PDB file of C-alpha atoms in Angstrom:
ATOM      1  CA  MET E   8      86.821  23.611  23.027  1.00 42.00           C
ATOM      2  CA  LYS E   9      87.401  22.613  26.656  1.00 48.00           C
ATOM      3  CA  GLU E  10      85.242  24.313  29.228  1.00 53.00           C
ATOM      4  CA  GLN E  11      87.558  25.903  31.803  1.00 56.00           C
ATOM      5  CA  ASN E  12      86.760  28.034  34.782  1.00 65.00           C
ATOM      6  CA  LEU E  13      89.372  30.753  34.519  1.00 66.00           C
ATOM      7  CA  LYS E  14      89.333  33.280  37.297  1.00 77.00           C
ATOM      8  CA  LEU E  15      90.367  36.902  37.168  1.00 82.00           C
ATOM      9  CA  GLN E  16      91.249  38.565  40.466  1.00 91.00           C
ATOM     10  CA  ILE E  17      91.856  42.264  40.851  1.00 95.00           C
ATOM     11  CA  ARG E  18      93.924  43.436  43.793  1.00 96.00           C
ATOM     12  CA  ILE E  19      94.498  47.070  44.668  1.00 96.00           C
ATOM     13  CA  LEU E  20      97.941  47.464  46.239  1.00 95.00           C
ATOM     14  CA  LEU E  21      99.236  50.235  48.473  1.00 94.00           C
ATOM     15  CA  GLU E  22     102.933  49.712  49.054  1.00 93.00           C
ATOM     16  CA  GLN E  23     103.223  46.176  50.485  1.00 91.00           C
ATOM     17  CA  ASN E  24      99.557  45.908  51.493  1.00 92.00           C
ATOM     18  CA  ILE E  25      96.640  44.561  49.537  1.00 94.00           C
ATOM     19  CA  ALA E  26      94.353  47.523  50.164  1.00 96.00           C
ATOM     20  CA  PHE E  27      91.416  45.813  48.486  1.00 97.00           C
ATOM     21  CA  GLY E  28      90.736  42.579  46.678  1.00 97.00           C
ATOM     22  CA  PRO E  29      88.150  39.831  46.289  1.00 97.00           C
ATOM     23  CA  GLY E  30      88.339  38.576  49.885  1.00 97.00           C
ATOM     24  CA  LYS E  31      88.002  42.048  51.340  1.00 98.00           C
ATOM     25  CA  ALA E  32      85.093  42.796  49.015  1.00 98.00           C
ATOM     26  CA  ASP E  33      83.349  39.619  50.187  1.00 98.00           C
ATOM     27  CA  LEU E  34      84.037  40.572  53.815  1.00 99.00           C
ATOM     28  CA  LEU E  35      82.548  44.053  53.339  1.00 98.00           C
ATOM     29  CA  GLU E  36      79.421  42.502  51.821  1.00 99.00           C
ATOM     30  CA  ALA E  37      79.169  40.098  54.761  1.00 98.00           C
ATOM     31  CA  ILE E  38      79.561  42.962  57.260  1.00 98.00           C
ATOM     32  CA  GLU E  39      76.813  44.890  55.440  1.00 98.00           C
ATOM     33  CA  ARG E  40      74.584  41.824  55.590  1.00 98.00           C
ATOM     34  CA  THR E  41      75.225  40.904  59.245  1.00 97.00           C
ATOM     35  CA  GLY E  42      76.138  44.201  60.921  1.00 96.00           C
ATOM     36  CA  SER E  43      78.975  42.424  62.702  1.00 95.00           C
ATOM     37  CA  ILE E  44      82.596  41.537  61.977  1.00 96.00           C
ATOM     38  CA  SER E  45      82.217  38.388  64.075  1.00 94.00           C
ATOM     39  CA  GLN E  46      79.094  37.215  62.248  1.00 96.00           C
ATOM     40  CA  ALA E  47      80.592  38.162  58.890  1.00 98.00           C
ATOM     41  CA  ALA E  48      83.683  36.083  59.687  1.00 98.00           C
ATOM     42  CA  LYS E  49      81.547  33.099  60.725  1.00 98.00           C
ATOM     43  CA  SER E  50      79.505  33.310  57.529  1.00 98.00           C
ATOM     44  CA  MET E  51      82.750  33.139  55.540  1.00 98.00           C
ATOM     45  CA  ASN E  52      84.350  30.367  57.636  1.00 98.00           C
ATOM     46  CA  MET E  53      87.054  32.852  58.611  1.00 98.00           C
ATOM     47  CA  SER E  54      88.519  33.441  62.039  1.00 98.00           C
ATOM     48  CA  TYR E  55      87.443  36.587  63.841  1.00 96.00           C
ATOM     49  CA  ARG E  56      91.113  37.546  64.173  1.00 98.00           C
ATOM     50  CA  ARG E  57      91.669  37.265  60.412  1.00 98.00           C
ATOM     51  CA  ALA E  58      88.545  39.325  59.673  1.00 98.00           C
ATOM     52  CA  TRP E  59      89.778  42.026  62.063  1.00 97.00           C
ATOM     53  CA  GLN E  60      93.176  42.039  60.347  1.00 98.00           C
ATOM     54  CA  LEU E  61      91.532  42.525  56.945  1.00 98.00           C
ATOM     55  CA  VAL E  62      89.299  45.325  58.252  1.00 98.00           C
ATOM     56  CA  ASP E  63      92.278  47.007  59.910  1.00 98.00           C
ATOM     57  CA  THR E  64      94.318  46.851  56.690  1.00 97.00           C
ATOM     58  CA  MET E  65      91.448  48.317  54.663  1.00 98.00           C
ATOM     59  CA  ASN E  66      90.896  51.100  57.182  1.00 98.00           C
ATOM     60  CA  GLN E  67      94.597  51.977  57.196  1.00 96.00           C
ATOM     61  CA  CYS E  68      94.925  52.002  53.400  1.00 97.00           C
ATOM     62  CA  PHE E  69      92.060  54.377  52.597  1.00 97.00           C
ATOM     63  CA  GLU E  70      91.695  58.057  53.471  1.00 96.00           C
ATOM     64  CA  THR E  71      88.853  57.287  55.857  1.00 98.00           C
ATOM     65  CA  ALA E  72      87.641  54.034  57.365  1.00 98.00           C
ATOM     66  CA  LEU E  73      85.665  51.584  55.229  1.00 98.00           C
ATOM     67  CA  VAL E  74      84.262  49.897  58.344  1.00 98.00           C
ATOM     68  CA  GLU E  75      83.245  51.558  61.607  1.00 97.00           C
ATOM     69  CA  THR E  76      82.817  49.566  64.789  1.00 94.00           C
ATOM     70  CA  GLN E  77      80.943  50.091  68.029  1.00 88.00           C
ATOM     71  CA  THR E  78      82.058  48.365  71.185  1.00 81.00           C
ATOM     72  CA  GLY E  79      79.671  46.076  73.007  1.00 72.00           C
ATOM     73  CA  GLY E  80      77.322  47.274  75.655  1.00 63.00           C
ATOM     74  CA  THR E  81      73.815  46.441  76.736  1.00 61.00           C
ATOM     75  CA  HIS E  82      72.800  45.784  73.156  1.00 66.00           C
ATOM     76  CA  GLY E  83      76.171  44.445  72.030  1.00 69.00           C
ATOM     77  CA  GLY E  84      78.585  45.960  69.563  1.00 77.00           C
ATOM     78  CA  GLY E  85      78.436  46.015  65.853  1.00 92.00           C
ATOM     79  CA  ALA E  86      80.045  47.124  62.649  1.00 96.00           C
ATOM     80  CA  ALA E  87      78.888  49.106  59.673  1.00 97.00           C
ATOM     81  CA  VAL E  88      80.291  49.722  56.222  1.00 98.00           C
ATOM     82  CA  THR E  89      80.807  53.459  55.785  1.00 98.00           C
ATOM     83  CA  ALA E  90      79.676  55.515  52.806  1.00 98.00           C
ATOM     84  CA  LEU E  91      83.226  55.346  51.440  1.00 98.00           C
ATOM     85  CA  GLY E  92      83.256  51.588  52.019  1.00 98.00           C
ATOM     86  CA  GLN E  93      80.068  51.247  49.991  1.00 98.00           C
ATOM     87  CA  LYS E  94      81.517  53.362  47.168  1.00 98.00           C
ATOM     88  CA  VAL E  95      84.775  51.383  47.134  1.00 98.00           C
ATOM     89  CA  LEU E  96      82.870  48.084  47.107  1.00 98.00           C
ATOM     90  CA  GLN E  97      80.529  49.205  44.325  1.00 98.00           C
ATOM     91  CA  HIS E  98      83.390  50.513  42.188  1.00 98.00           C
ATOM     92  CA  TYR E  99      85.460  47.369  42.775  1.00 98.00           C
ATOM     93  CA  ARG E 100      82.582  45.092  41.703  1.00 97.00           C
ATOM     94  CA  GLN E 101      82.137  47.221  38.573  1.00 97.00           C
ATOM     95  CA  MET E 102      85.877  46.902  37.860  1.00 96.00           C
ATOM     96  CA  GLU E 103      85.499  43.101  38.042  1.00 94.00           C
ATOM     97  CA  ILE E 104      82.616  43.163  35.558  1.00 93.00           C
ATOM     98  CA  ASN E 105      84.491  45.479  33.193  1.00 93.00           C
ATOM     99  CA  ALA E 106      87.641  43.347  33.337  1.00 91.00           C
ATOM    100  CA  ARG E 107      85.697  40.130  32.640  1.00 88.00           C
ATOM    101  CA  GLN E 108      83.942  41.690  29.661  1.00 88.00           C
ATOM    102  CA  THR E 109      87.162  43.146  28.272  1.00 89.00           C
ATOM    103  CA  LEU E 110      89.103  39.899  28.642  1.00 87.00           C
ATOM    104  CA  GLU E 111      86.394  37.409  27.601  1.00 85.00           C
ATOM    105  CA  ASN E 112      88.011  36.659  24.226  1.00 87.00           C
ATOM    106  CA  ASP E 113      91.438  36.302  25.841  1.00 88.00           C
ATOM    107  CA  TYR E 114      89.929  33.906  28.402  1.00 83.00           C
ATOM    108  CA  GLN E 115      88.640  31.700  25.606  1.00 84.00           C
ATOM    109  CA  ILE E 116      92.016  31.659  23.875  1.00 88.00           C
ATOM    110  CA  MET E 117      93.882  30.928  27.118  1.00 85.00           C
ATOM    111  CA  SER E 118      91.398  28.178  27.950  1.00 82.00           C
ATOM    112  CA  SER E 119      92.231  26.397  24.693  1.00 85.00           C
ATOM    113  CA  PHE E 120      95.861  26.072  25.840  1.00 88.00           C
ATOM    114  CA  LEU E 121      95.050  24.416  29.173  1.00 84.00           C
ATOM    115  CA  LYS E 122      94.845  20.707  29.900  1.00 82.00           C
ATOM    116  CA  SER E 123      91.364  19.298  30.111  1.00 74.00           C
TER     117      SER E 123
END
């Protein structure tokens, strides 16, 4: 059987917006790691503007913000993932694991149909 790298992506939609998906999950993890939207964007080779757009969309789609920001000052600004943001991220990552496990057999079947 051919070895294929099939990819499953879960996107949570709210009306016309992607409220949460793989890119936003990665961005939240980067913000947690760096404490900064700017540094998170750089670590992902993403523009600061794009990162801000993603954060803004997430914050607008959920009942409370997933990311809180502080404006610069003597010690500079920063960003933090909120408690809800951490819960959403954790649950989303678990959804990815569950989906992969559930669809593993289907992945193998679909892989057999693809060109090598």
